[in-house]
Short mmCIF file of C-alpha atoms and ligand atoms in Angstrom, two decimals:
data_model
loop_
_atom_site.label_atom_id
_atom_site.label_comp_id
_atom_site.label_asym_id
_atom_site.label_seq_id
_atom_site.Cartn_x
_atom_site.Cartn_y
_atom_site.Cartn_z
CA MET A 665 -43.06 17.92 131.60
CA ARG A 666 -43.34 20.81 128.69
CA LEU A 667 -41.60 19.79 125.15
CA GLU A 668 -39.41 22.67 124.98
CA ARG A 669 -35.94 23.21 123.60
CA THR A 670 -34.15 23.25 126.57
CA SER A 671 -30.61 25.11 126.33
CA PHE A 672 -28.42 23.58 123.86
CA ALA A 673 -25.39 23.54 126.54
CA LYS A 674 -27.80 22.07 129.42
CA ARG A 675 -28.93 19.38 127.15
CA LEU A 676 -25.48 18.31 126.25
CA SER A 677 -24.36 17.96 129.92
CA VAL A 678 -27.22 15.97 130.75
CA TYR A 679 -26.45 13.55 128.05
CA ARG A 680 -22.95 13.55 129.07
CA ASP A 681 -23.35 12.56 132.38
CA SER A 682 -25.85 9.56 131.30
CA ILE A 683 -23.74 8.44 128.94
CA SER A 684 -20.11 8.41 130.38
CA LEU A 685 -18.81 6.28 132.95
CA PRO A 686 -17.68 7.75 136.41
CA GLY A 687 -14.71 9.46 135.71
CA GLN A 688 -14.54 9.30 131.92
CA PRO A 689 -15.01 11.56 129.19
CA VAL A 690 -17.78 10.73 126.39
CA VAL A 691 -15.79 9.77 123.30
CA GLU A 692 -16.86 12.18 120.80
CA GLY A 693 -16.67 11.65 116.89
CA ARG A 694 -15.90 14.07 113.93
CA LEU A 695 -17.92 14.42 110.85
CA LEU A 696 -15.89 13.24 108.11
CA ARG A 697 -17.74 13.65 105.00
CA MET A 698 -21.30 14.01 103.55
CA VAL A 699 -22.28 11.60 100.72
CA GLY A 700 -25.73 12.42 99.38
CA LEU A 701 -27.97 12.21 102.69
CA THR A 702 -25.31 9.98 104.68
CA LEU A 703 -22.85 11.24 107.16
CA GLU A 704 -19.66 9.60 107.70
CA ALA A 705 -18.13 10.21 111.28
CA GLU A 706 -15.01 8.48 112.68
CA GLY A 707 -13.66 8.53 116.16
CA LEU A 708 -16.65 7.49 117.95
CA ARG A 709 -18.36 4.22 118.87
CA ALA A 710 -22.13 4.22 118.82
CA ALA A 711 -24.52 1.22 118.06
CA LEU A 712 -26.64 0.39 115.23
CA GLY A 713 -30.05 2.47 115.80
CA SER A 714 -28.63 4.73 118.39
CA ARG A 715 -28.93 8.54 118.22
CA CYS A 716 -26.15 11.22 118.07
CA LEU A 717 -25.78 14.86 117.99
CA VAL A 718 -24.14 16.38 114.89
CA ILE A 719 -22.92 19.84 116.37
CA ASN A 720 -21.12 22.71 114.58
CA ASP A 721 -20.43 25.04 117.69
CA ASP A 722 -17.62 26.98 116.21
CA SER A 723 -19.66 29.51 114.27
CA TYR A 724 -21.74 32.61 115.63
CA HIS A 725 -24.89 30.19 115.25
CA PRO A 726 -24.18 26.87 116.76
CA VAL A 727 -26.03 24.39 114.97
CA GLN A 728 -27.19 20.75 116.16
CA VAL A 729 -28.99 18.13 114.39
CA GLU A 730 -29.86 14.58 115.56
CA ALA A 731 -28.75 11.98 113.44
CA GLU A 732 -29.33 7.89 113.74
CA VAL A 733 -26.33 5.16 113.35
CA MET A 734 -27.46 3.54 110.28
CA GLY A 735 -24.54 1.53 109.59
CA PHE A 736 -20.60 1.17 109.79
CA SER A 737 -17.57 -0.16 107.80
CA ASN A 738 -13.73 0.07 108.56
CA GLY A 739 -13.86 2.11 111.44
CA LYS A 740 -16.55 4.81 110.17
CA ILE A 741 -20.06 5.20 111.17
CA PHE A 742 -22.84 6.13 108.87
CA LEU A 743 -25.41 8.33 110.10
CA MET A 744 -28.72 9.75 108.62
CA PRO A 745 -29.97 12.95 109.96
CA VAL A 746 -33.30 13.68 111.38
CA GLY A 747 -33.41 17.50 110.33
CA SER A 748 -32.15 19.99 108.04
CA LEU A 749 -28.16 19.64 107.52
CA ALA A 750 -27.96 23.46 107.00
CA GLY A 751 -24.82 24.63 108.97
CA ILE A 752 -23.21 21.79 109.33
CA ALA A 753 -19.61 21.97 108.49
CA PRO A 754 -16.81 19.26 107.83
CA GLY A 755 -15.23 18.52 111.18
CA ALA A 756 -18.37 18.87 113.20
CA ARG A 757 -18.60 16.91 116.43
CA VAL A 758 -20.49 14.05 116.71
CA VAL A 759 -21.57 12.99 120.05
CA PRO A 760 -23.25 9.65 121.07
CA LEU A 761 -26.77 9.84 122.97
CA PRO A 762 -27.71 7.82 125.76
CA ASP A 763 -30.56 5.76 124.66
CA THR A 764 -32.84 5.43 121.12
CA GLY A 765 -34.99 8.38 122.75
CA ARG A 766 -38.28 8.74 124.33
CA LEU A 767 -41.72 10.04 122.65
CA PRO A 768 -44.12 12.17 124.75
CA MET A 769 -47.60 10.81 125.45
CA GLY A 770 -50.60 12.11 126.88
CA ARG A 771 -54.29 12.64 126.61
CA SER A 772 -53.42 16.31 126.09
CA MET A 773 -52.13 15.22 122.68
CA LEU A 774 -55.91 15.04 121.55
CA GLY A 775 -56.70 17.82 119.26
CA ARG A 776 -52.99 18.34 118.47
CA VAL A 777 -51.01 18.38 115.46
CA LEU A 778 -47.51 17.11 116.05
CA ASP A 779 -44.38 16.42 114.00
CA GLY A 780 -42.32 12.92 114.23
CA THR A 781 -40.53 13.92 117.41
CA GLY A 782 -43.79 15.09 119.18
CA ARG A 783 -43.11 18.73 118.67
CA ALA A 784 -46.24 20.71 118.25
CA LEU A 785 -46.65 22.08 114.76
CA ASP A 786 -50.16 23.87 115.32
CA GLY A 787 -48.56 26.82 117.09
CA LYS A 788 -50.60 25.81 120.42
CA GLY A 789 -47.65 25.73 122.53
CA GLY A 790 -45.80 22.92 123.96
CA MET A 791 -47.59 19.78 124.56
CA LYS A 792 -48.05 18.63 128.37
CA ALA A 793 -46.69 14.85 128.23
CA GLU A 794 -48.02 12.31 130.80
CA ASP A 795 -45.58 9.94 130.18
CA TRP A 796 -42.40 9.52 127.93
CA VAL A 797 -42.19 5.97 126.15
CA PRO A 798 -39.50 4.37 124.34
CA MET A 799 -39.94 4.47 120.56
CA ASP A 800 -40.43 0.76 120.18
CA GLY A 801 -43.46 -0.62 121.45
CA PRO A 802 -44.08 -3.77 123.39
CA THR A 803 -44.48 -6.75 121.24
CA ILE A 804 -47.45 -8.83 121.60
CA ASN A 805 -47.28 -12.60 121.48
CA PRO A 806 -49.16 -13.17 118.64
CA LEU A 807 -51.10 -16.39 120.06
CA LYS A 808 -52.27 -14.21 123.10
CA ARG A 809 -53.74 -11.69 120.91
CA ASN A 810 -57.56 -11.17 121.30
CA PRO A 811 -59.23 -12.63 117.90
CA ILE A 812 -61.43 -10.15 115.60
CA SER A 813 -64.61 -11.01 116.31
CA GLU A 814 -66.85 -7.63 116.76
CA PRO A 815 -67.61 -5.49 113.84
CA LEU A 816 -66.74 -1.65 113.87
CA ASN A 817 -68.72 0.92 112.51
CA VAL A 818 -66.88 3.04 110.53
CA GLY A 819 -70.14 5.18 109.29
CA ILE A 820 -69.82 4.56 105.48
CA ARG A 821 -72.68 2.57 104.21
CA SER A 822 -70.87 0.70 101.59
CA ILE A 823 -68.21 -0.57 103.87
CA ASN A 824 -70.31 -1.54 106.55
CA GLY A 825 -72.74 -3.30 104.37
CA LEU A 826 -70.37 -4.98 102.02
CA LEU A 827 -66.70 -4.74 103.39
CA THR A 828 -67.54 -4.85 106.96
CA VAL A 829 -64.42 -4.20 109.37
CA GLY A 830 -63.59 -6.32 112.26
CA ARG A 831 -62.37 -4.28 115.38
CA GLY A 832 -58.73 -4.83 115.10
CA GLN A 833 -58.47 -5.43 111.42
CA ARG A 834 -55.89 -3.65 109.40
CA LEU A 835 -56.97 -2.44 105.94
CA GLY A 836 -55.31 -1.04 102.75
CA LEU A 837 -57.22 1.62 101.05
CA PHE A 838 -55.65 1.47 97.42
CA ALA A 839 -56.30 4.18 94.69
CA GLY A 840 -54.38 6.28 92.31
CA THR A 841 -54.07 9.97 93.04
CA GLY A 842 -57.10 12.52 93.53
CA VAL A 843 -59.76 9.54 93.68
CA GLY A 844 -60.89 10.35 97.34
CA LYS A 845 -58.55 8.73 99.59
CA SER A 846 -58.38 11.92 101.92
CA VAL A 847 -61.80 12.53 102.21
CA LEU A 848 -62.86 9.10 102.86
CA LEU A 849 -60.51 8.80 105.72
CA GLY A 850 -61.67 12.38 107.03
CA MET A 851 -65.44 10.61 106.86
CA MET A 852 -63.99 7.98 108.95
CA THR A 853 -62.47 9.82 111.66
CA ARG A 854 -65.67 11.61 111.71
CA PHE A 855 -67.81 8.77 111.91
CA THR A 856 -66.12 5.37 113.43
CA ASP A 857 -66.94 4.21 116.88
CA ALA A 858 -63.52 4.75 118.46
CA ASP A 859 -62.09 6.25 121.45
CA ILE A 860 -59.10 8.00 119.77
CA ILE A 861 -58.22 8.71 116.32
CA VAL A 862 -54.65 8.75 115.31
CA VAL A 863 -53.86 10.27 111.93
CA GLY A 864 -50.32 9.83 110.46
CA LEU A 865 -49.81 12.17 107.30
CA ILE A 866 -46.62 10.69 106.03
CA GLY A 867 -45.06 12.41 102.99
CA GLU A 868 -47.55 13.85 101.47
CA ARG A 869 -47.64 17.47 99.82
CA GLY A 870 -47.50 19.97 102.58
CA ARG A 871 -50.36 22.22 101.38
CA GLU A 872 -52.60 18.80 101.90
CA VAL A 873 -51.57 18.72 105.61
CA LYS A 874 -53.29 21.97 106.27
CA GLU A 875 -56.27 20.93 104.02
CA PHE A 876 -56.79 17.87 105.64
CA ILE A 877 -57.11 19.39 108.93
CA ASP A 878 -58.88 22.23 108.26
CA GLU A 879 -61.36 21.02 105.77
CA ILE A 880 -61.71 17.38 105.94
CA LEU A 881 -61.11 16.50 109.58
CA GLY A 882 -62.56 19.94 110.74
CA GLU A 883 -62.96 20.90 114.38
CA GLU A 884 -65.41 17.84 115.13
CA GLY A 885 -62.82 15.21 113.52
CA LEU A 886 -59.82 17.14 115.25
CA THR A 887 -61.22 17.25 119.18
CA ARG A 888 -60.75 13.07 119.43
CA SER A 889 -58.03 12.79 117.08
CA VAL A 890 -53.97 13.14 117.24
CA VAL A 891 -52.58 14.07 114.18
CA VAL A 892 -48.92 13.46 113.33
CA ALA A 893 -47.69 15.09 110.17
CA SER A 894 -44.36 14.79 108.28
CA PRO A 895 -44.72 16.34 104.44
CA ALA A 896 -42.83 15.30 101.54
CA ASP A 897 -39.90 17.81 102.42
CA ASP A 898 -39.27 16.51 105.76
CA ALA A 899 -35.98 14.38 106.01
CA PRO A 900 -36.48 10.57 104.93
CA LEU A 901 -35.85 9.30 108.53
CA MET A 902 -38.20 12.08 110.00
CA ARG A 903 -40.70 10.62 107.83
CA LEU A 904 -39.97 6.85 109.01
CA ARG A 905 -40.28 8.50 112.48
CA ALA A 906 -43.50 10.22 112.30
CA ALA A 907 -44.89 6.92 110.76
CA MET A 908 -43.52 5.10 113.81
CA TYR A 909 -44.50 7.87 116.24
CA CYS A 910 -48.06 7.61 115.18
CA THR A 911 -48.23 3.86 115.60
CA ARG A 912 -46.69 4.33 118.95
CA ILE A 913 -49.36 6.60 119.90
CA ALA A 914 -52.25 4.16 118.66
CA GLU A 915 -50.27 1.26 120.97
CA TYR A 916 -50.10 3.90 123.91
CA PHE A 917 -53.92 4.23 123.75
CA ARG A 918 -54.30 0.61 123.09
CA ASP A 919 -52.53 -0.48 126.22
CA LYS A 920 -54.77 1.80 128.16
CA GLY A 921 -57.59 -0.51 127.14
CA LEU A 922 -59.00 2.06 124.22
CA ASN A 923 -60.26 1.42 120.96
CA VAL A 924 -57.93 3.27 118.72
CA LEU A 925 -58.32 3.76 114.95
CA LEU A 926 -55.06 4.54 113.11
CA LEU A 927 -55.26 6.14 109.76
CA MET A 928 -52.05 6.42 107.56
CA ASP A 929 -51.85 8.34 104.60
CA SER A 930 -49.85 6.77 102.98
CA LEU A 931 -47.97 3.51 103.47
CA THR A 932 -46.34 3.85 100.20
CA ARG A 933 -44.76 7.39 101.28
CA PHE A 934 -43.38 5.55 104.17
CA ALA A 935 -41.92 2.84 101.96
CA GLN A 936 -40.38 5.58 99.73
CA ALA A 937 -38.56 7.07 102.89
CA GLN A 938 -37.31 4.01 103.84
CA ARG A 939 -35.89 3.14 100.09
CA GLU A 940 -34.23 6.65 100.20
CA ILE A 941 -32.44 5.74 103.45
CA ALA A 942 -31.41 2.33 102.26
CA LEU A 943 -30.23 3.58 98.90
CA ALA A 944 -28.20 6.36 100.58
CA ILE A 945 -26.49 3.76 103.01
CA GLY A 946 -25.61 1.24 99.95
CA GLU A 947 -28.13 -1.37 100.26
CA PRO A 948 -28.67 -2.56 96.62
CA PRO A 949 -32.01 -1.91 95.03
CA ALA A 950 -34.02 -5.03 94.61
CA THR A 951 -37.64 -4.63 93.06
CA LYS A 952 -38.35 -1.60 90.65
CA GLY A 953 -35.85 0.35 92.84
CA TYR A 954 -36.77 -0.90 96.31
CA PRO A 955 -34.19 -2.36 98.27
CA PRO A 956 -35.11 -5.79 100.45
CA SER A 957 -35.35 -3.82 103.75
CA VAL A 958 -38.31 -1.87 102.41
CA PHE A 959 -40.31 -5.21 102.39
CA ALA A 960 -38.99 -5.99 105.83
CA ARG A 961 -40.36 -2.68 107.27
CA LEU A 962 -43.77 -3.09 106.08
CA PRO A 963 -45.09 -6.13 107.82
CA LYS A 964 -42.91 -4.74 111.15
CA LEU A 965 -45.04 -1.60 111.14
CA VAL A 966 -48.26 -3.04 110.24
CA GLU A 967 -48.10 -5.88 112.55
CA ARG A 968 -48.05 -3.31 115.33
CA ALA A 969 -51.59 -2.61 114.91
CA GLY A 970 -54.56 -4.91 115.56
CA ASN A 971 -55.91 -5.98 119.12
CA ALA A 972 -54.03 -6.11 122.28
CA GLU A 973 -54.05 -9.26 124.38
CA GLN A 974 -57.16 -10.27 126.27
CA GLY A 975 -58.79 -7.78 128.24
CA GLY A 976 -56.99 -4.76 126.28
CA GLY A 977 -57.90 -2.44 123.63
CA SER A 978 -57.36 -2.72 119.87
CA ILE A 979 -56.22 -0.70 117.01
CA THR A 980 -57.92 -0.85 113.75
CA ALA A 981 -55.88 0.64 111.03
CA PHE A 982 -56.11 1.98 107.41
CA TYR A 983 -53.31 2.69 105.46
CA THR A 984 -53.30 4.10 101.93
CA VAL A 985 -51.53 2.79 99.27
CA LEU A 986 -50.93 4.59 95.84
CA SER A 987 -51.79 2.24 93.07
CA GLU A 988 -53.26 3.45 89.66
CA GLY A 989 -55.84 0.71 89.19
CA ASP A 990 -54.41 -1.32 86.49
CA ASP A 991 -50.79 -1.50 87.90
CA GLN A 992 -50.97 -4.71 89.51
CA GLN A 993 -47.25 -4.71 89.30
CA ASP A 994 -46.45 -2.09 91.70
CA PRO A 995 -44.04 -3.64 94.55
CA ILE A 996 -45.44 -1.98 97.17
CA ALA A 997 -49.16 -2.28 96.44
CA ASP A 998 -48.43 -5.75 96.08
CA ALA A 999 -46.37 -6.50 99.47
CA ALA A 1000 -49.23 -4.17 101.37
CA ARG A 1001 -52.00 -6.65 99.89
CA GLY A 1002 -49.91 -9.34 101.38
CA VAL A 1003 -49.69 -7.94 105.05
CA LEU A 1004 -52.90 -6.53 105.40
CA ASP A 1005 -56.47 -8.11 106.22
CA GLY A 1006 -57.92 -6.61 103.43
CA HIS A 1007 -58.25 -3.92 100.85
CA ILE A 1008 -60.84 -1.22 100.02
CA VAL A 1009 -59.77 -0.32 96.01
CA LEU A 1010 -60.89 3.28 94.84
CA SER A 1011 -61.75 3.41 91.18
CA ARG A 1012 -60.89 6.40 89.12
CA ARG A 1013 -64.12 5.77 86.74
CA LEU A 1014 -66.39 5.85 89.46
CA ALA A 1015 -65.06 9.05 90.63
CA GLU A 1016 -65.10 10.36 87.47
CA GLU A 1017 -68.70 9.50 87.33
CA GLY A 1018 -69.12 11.48 90.42
CA HIS A 1019 -70.23 8.12 92.02
CA TYR A 1020 -68.35 8.96 95.78
CA PRO A 1021 -67.16 7.19 97.91
CA ALA A 1022 -65.60 5.79 94.58
CA ILE A 1023 -65.30 2.07 96.14
CA ASP A 1024 -65.08 -0.63 93.77
CA ILE A 1025 -66.85 -3.41 95.56
CA GLU A 1026 -65.83 -5.86 92.98
CA ALA A 1027 -61.98 -5.54 93.52
CA SER A 1028 -62.27 -4.62 97.24
CA ILE A 1029 -62.38 -7.40 99.89
CA SER A 1030 -62.70 -7.41 104.03
CA ARG A 1031 -60.80 -10.81 104.77
CA VAL A 1032 -62.74 -10.79 108.12
CA MET A 1033 -65.98 -9.76 107.32
CA PRO A 1034 -67.38 -13.83 107.65
CA GLN A 1035 -66.17 -13.65 111.30
CA VAL A 1036 -67.92 -10.64 112.27
CA VAL A 1037 -71.40 -10.37 110.56
CA SER A 1038 -74.55 -12.74 110.80
CA ALA A 1039 -74.96 -15.36 108.21
CA ASP A 1040 -78.09 -13.07 106.66
CA HIS A 1041 -75.57 -10.27 106.29
CA LEU A 1042 -73.18 -12.13 104.49
CA LYS A 1043 -75.49 -13.72 102.43
CA HIS A 1044 -77.17 -10.33 101.23
CA SER A 1045 -73.73 -9.04 100.68
CA GLN A 1046 -72.93 -11.81 98.67
CA ARG A 1047 -76.18 -11.51 96.47
CA PHE A 1048 -75.40 -7.53 96.07
CA LYS A 1049 -71.80 -8.08 94.65
CA GLN A 1050 -73.30 -10.67 92.36
CA LEU A 1051 -75.94 -8.55 90.88
CA TRP A 1052 -73.57 -5.82 90.74
CA SER A 1053 -71.06 -7.55 88.68
CA ARG A 1054 -73.50 -9.30 86.34
CA TYR A 1055 -74.57 -5.70 85.75
CA GLN A 1056 -70.99 -4.41 85.14
CA GLN A 1057 -70.40 -7.54 82.49
CA SER A 1058 -73.15 -6.64 80.32
CA ARG A 1059 -72.64 -2.61 81.41
CA ASP A 1060 -71.75 -1.99 77.35
CA LEU A 1061 -74.74 -4.00 75.77
CA ILE A 1062 -77.11 -2.52 78.22
CA SER A 1063 -76.01 1.11 77.57
CA VAL A 1064 -76.23 0.83 74.06
CA GLY A 1065 -79.95 -0.91 74.13
CA ALA A 1066 -78.67 -4.11 72.87
CA TYR A 1067 -79.16 -6.15 75.79
CA VAL A 1068 -82.77 -8.09 75.48
CA PRO A 1069 -84.70 -8.39 78.40
CA GLY A 1070 -85.48 -12.05 79.44
CA GLY A 1071 -82.07 -13.04 78.35
CA ASP A 1072 -80.69 -13.64 81.56
CA ALA A 1073 -82.72 -13.77 85.29
CA ASP A 1074 -79.91 -12.30 86.95
CA THR A 1075 -79.19 -9.56 84.70
CA ASP A 1076 -82.69 -8.71 84.50
CA LEU A 1077 -83.00 -8.59 88.41
CA ALA A 1078 -79.56 -6.58 88.27
CA ILE A 1079 -81.01 -4.07 85.95
CA ALA A 1080 -84.09 -3.52 87.93
CA ARG A 1081 -82.08 -3.31 91.37
CA MET A 1082 -79.34 -0.90 89.72
CA PRO A 1083 -80.48 2.32 90.97
CA SER A 1084 -81.53 1.44 94.55
CA MET A 1085 -77.66 -0.16 94.52
CA VAL A 1086 -76.27 2.79 93.27
CA ARG A 1087 -78.08 4.94 95.92
CA TYR A 1088 -77.22 2.38 98.30
CA LEU A 1089 -73.26 2.66 97.41
CA ARG A 1090 -73.37 6.61 97.12
CA GLN A 1091 -72.79 8.63 100.38
CA GLY A 1092 -72.83 12.36 100.99
CA LEU A 1093 -69.91 13.86 102.72
CA HIS A 1094 -71.85 14.75 106.20
CA GLU A 1095 -73.92 11.57 105.98
CA SER A 1096 -73.27 8.74 108.51
CA GLU A 1097 -74.89 5.28 108.63
CA SER A 1098 -74.72 2.95 111.61
CA LEU A 1099 -74.00 -0.98 111.12
CA GLU A 1100 -77.77 -1.56 111.78
CA GLN A 1101 -78.72 0.75 109.25
CA SER A 1102 -76.45 -0.27 106.85
CA SER A 1103 -77.42 -3.86 107.21
CA ALA A 1104 -81.05 -3.53 106.79
CA LEU A 1105 -80.81 -1.34 103.81
CA LEU A 1106 -78.56 -3.90 102.18
CA ALA A 1107 -81.32 -6.17 103.08
CA ALA A 1108 -83.77 -4.11 101.34
CA THR A 1109 -81.52 -3.28 98.58
CA VAL A 1110 -81.06 -6.91 97.17
CA THR A 1111 -84.72 -8.21 98.35
CA GLY A 1112 -86.17 -5.16 96.38
CA GLY A 1113 -87.85 -3.69 99.34
CA ALA A 1114 -85.79 -0.64 99.21
CA ALA A 1115 -87.30 2.73 98.11
N1 ATP B 314 -66.95 11.95 98.89
C1 ATP B 314 -66.89 12.71 98.29
N2 ATP B 314 -67.96 13.71 97.50
C2 ATP B 314 -67.72 14.66 96.86
N3 ATP B 314 -66.44 14.61 96.30
C3 ATP B 314 -65.29 14.10 96.45
C4 ATP B 314 -65.86 12.97 97.47
N4 ATP B 314 -64.30 12.25 97.72
C5 ATP B 314 -63.54 12.87 96.70
N5 ATP B 314 -64.16 14.04 96.40
C6 ATP B 314 -63.42 14.86 95.30
O1 ATP B 314 -62.09 14.57 94.81
C7 ATP B 314 -61.24 15.18 95.08
C8 ATP B 314 -59.81 14.61 95.52
O2 ATP B 314 -60.29 13.68 96.79
P1 ATP B 314 -58.88 13.74 97.68
O3 ATP B 314 -58.34 14.71 98.19
O4 ATP B 314 -59.49 12.84 98.93
O5 ATP B 314 -58.16 12.60 96.81
P2 ATP B 314 -56.92 11.93 97.19
O6 ATP B 314 -57.06 10.54 96.58
O7 ATP B 314 -56.81 11.95 98.77
O8 ATP B 314 -55.90 12.59 96.48
P3 ATP B 314 -54.26 12.48 96.65
O9 ATP B 314 -53.51 11.70 95.81
O10 ATP B 314 -53.86 13.90 95.64
O11 ATP B 314 -53.93 12.55 97.85
C9 ATP B 314 -61.47 16.46 96.22
O12 ATP B 314 -61.41 17.45 96.21
C10 ATP B 314 -63.18 16.21 95.87
O13 ATP B 314 -63.54 17.36 94.87
MG1 MG B 315 -54.98 12.53 99.62
#
């Protein structure tokens, strides 16, 4: 089946047939008013979360916009549009749709760039869908999930060595603006050992979407990826849908037994879209302008990643979270830290020094690392972090020449190892390093055997 816009009248008649009881007409409502982003309709009955079409067909150019039921009060229904409302007038028809919608899926999505509803954004024509799946994925019994027991090679030496990622782990990539999140995600799409990569570009600038696809992902990255993009100027509901769609795509391939890497840039923008919606339908703000439903949505989204039940595939996920290093109070960063199994923090200071990837190894942690690496590897990584921290503590003294060698054995060793440690952490954009190489070089670096 091809994803094409069927004629307006035909679609409507299909919907009518499927929602009306035999011999009974569909009960349509009318649009009463619009407040901010919210539409108010009356005269129809529609359940929370169900979809409606808002139709203005009494002009020369009939307009229809899909909207979702977000709330109700005193016989009125509140809806939130998925697209632009241009052309919608008071009194427009509001027609309930039969179900919560289905999303197109299939292998032909690889190499494609789609919007939050599965429509092609890349001008390569309609996508051939093998399956149409409901928006909500299957729930996995937490006790039946495969435990995280295998390391995953992401191709980045410092992550493989010091913050080893487990297959099925969910990590946050915490950083301020312009410190290299997108570049690091791009490297991971090219280097990670995964069958399929799903990239969600949620709420970022439109220009960045193109840049990410053309320059950072490149042909090589795109051929085994599916990109779902919903830039900042999309309706907030569309941004939410895009985040859920890319998670759903990852689930679809995981349930086919594949190992999926899901990269979402950014979780903060997802939370902000939910904030816009919640505030618009009248939910009171709680923490720094974020209503409580935002904090309920985050774990719901993130929990969908992870391993499948025995014998199934996996979703290893990276979510970027905007946070200026010193702002530990940001409620989204705080909530994300709580629901993820680890965080990689990028440091502006390192980026300014040209130290890329600018991973702050002292502030970062992979909570599953002890379960997926050998005892020796773990020991070497702890030693590396100790020496690195020891150097940072005396950094100012050392740089002005006030540190007297011999004062502290560990500091002396840290100074001696520093050049090879820095070499270990830095990595070129087109350089990929396997788990074995990363582990071996880590051992050599801390024991002094590295060149
Ligand atoms: N590994 C790297 N090697 C060299 N330069 C890099 C590297 N990573 C990032 N940069 C530089 O930093 C700039 C910003 O990187 P990037 O776009 O990835 O940041 P970002 O955190 O995604 O920013 P934003 O918050 O705007 O999305 C890049 O344009 C590039 O100049
Ligand atoms: Mg970016």
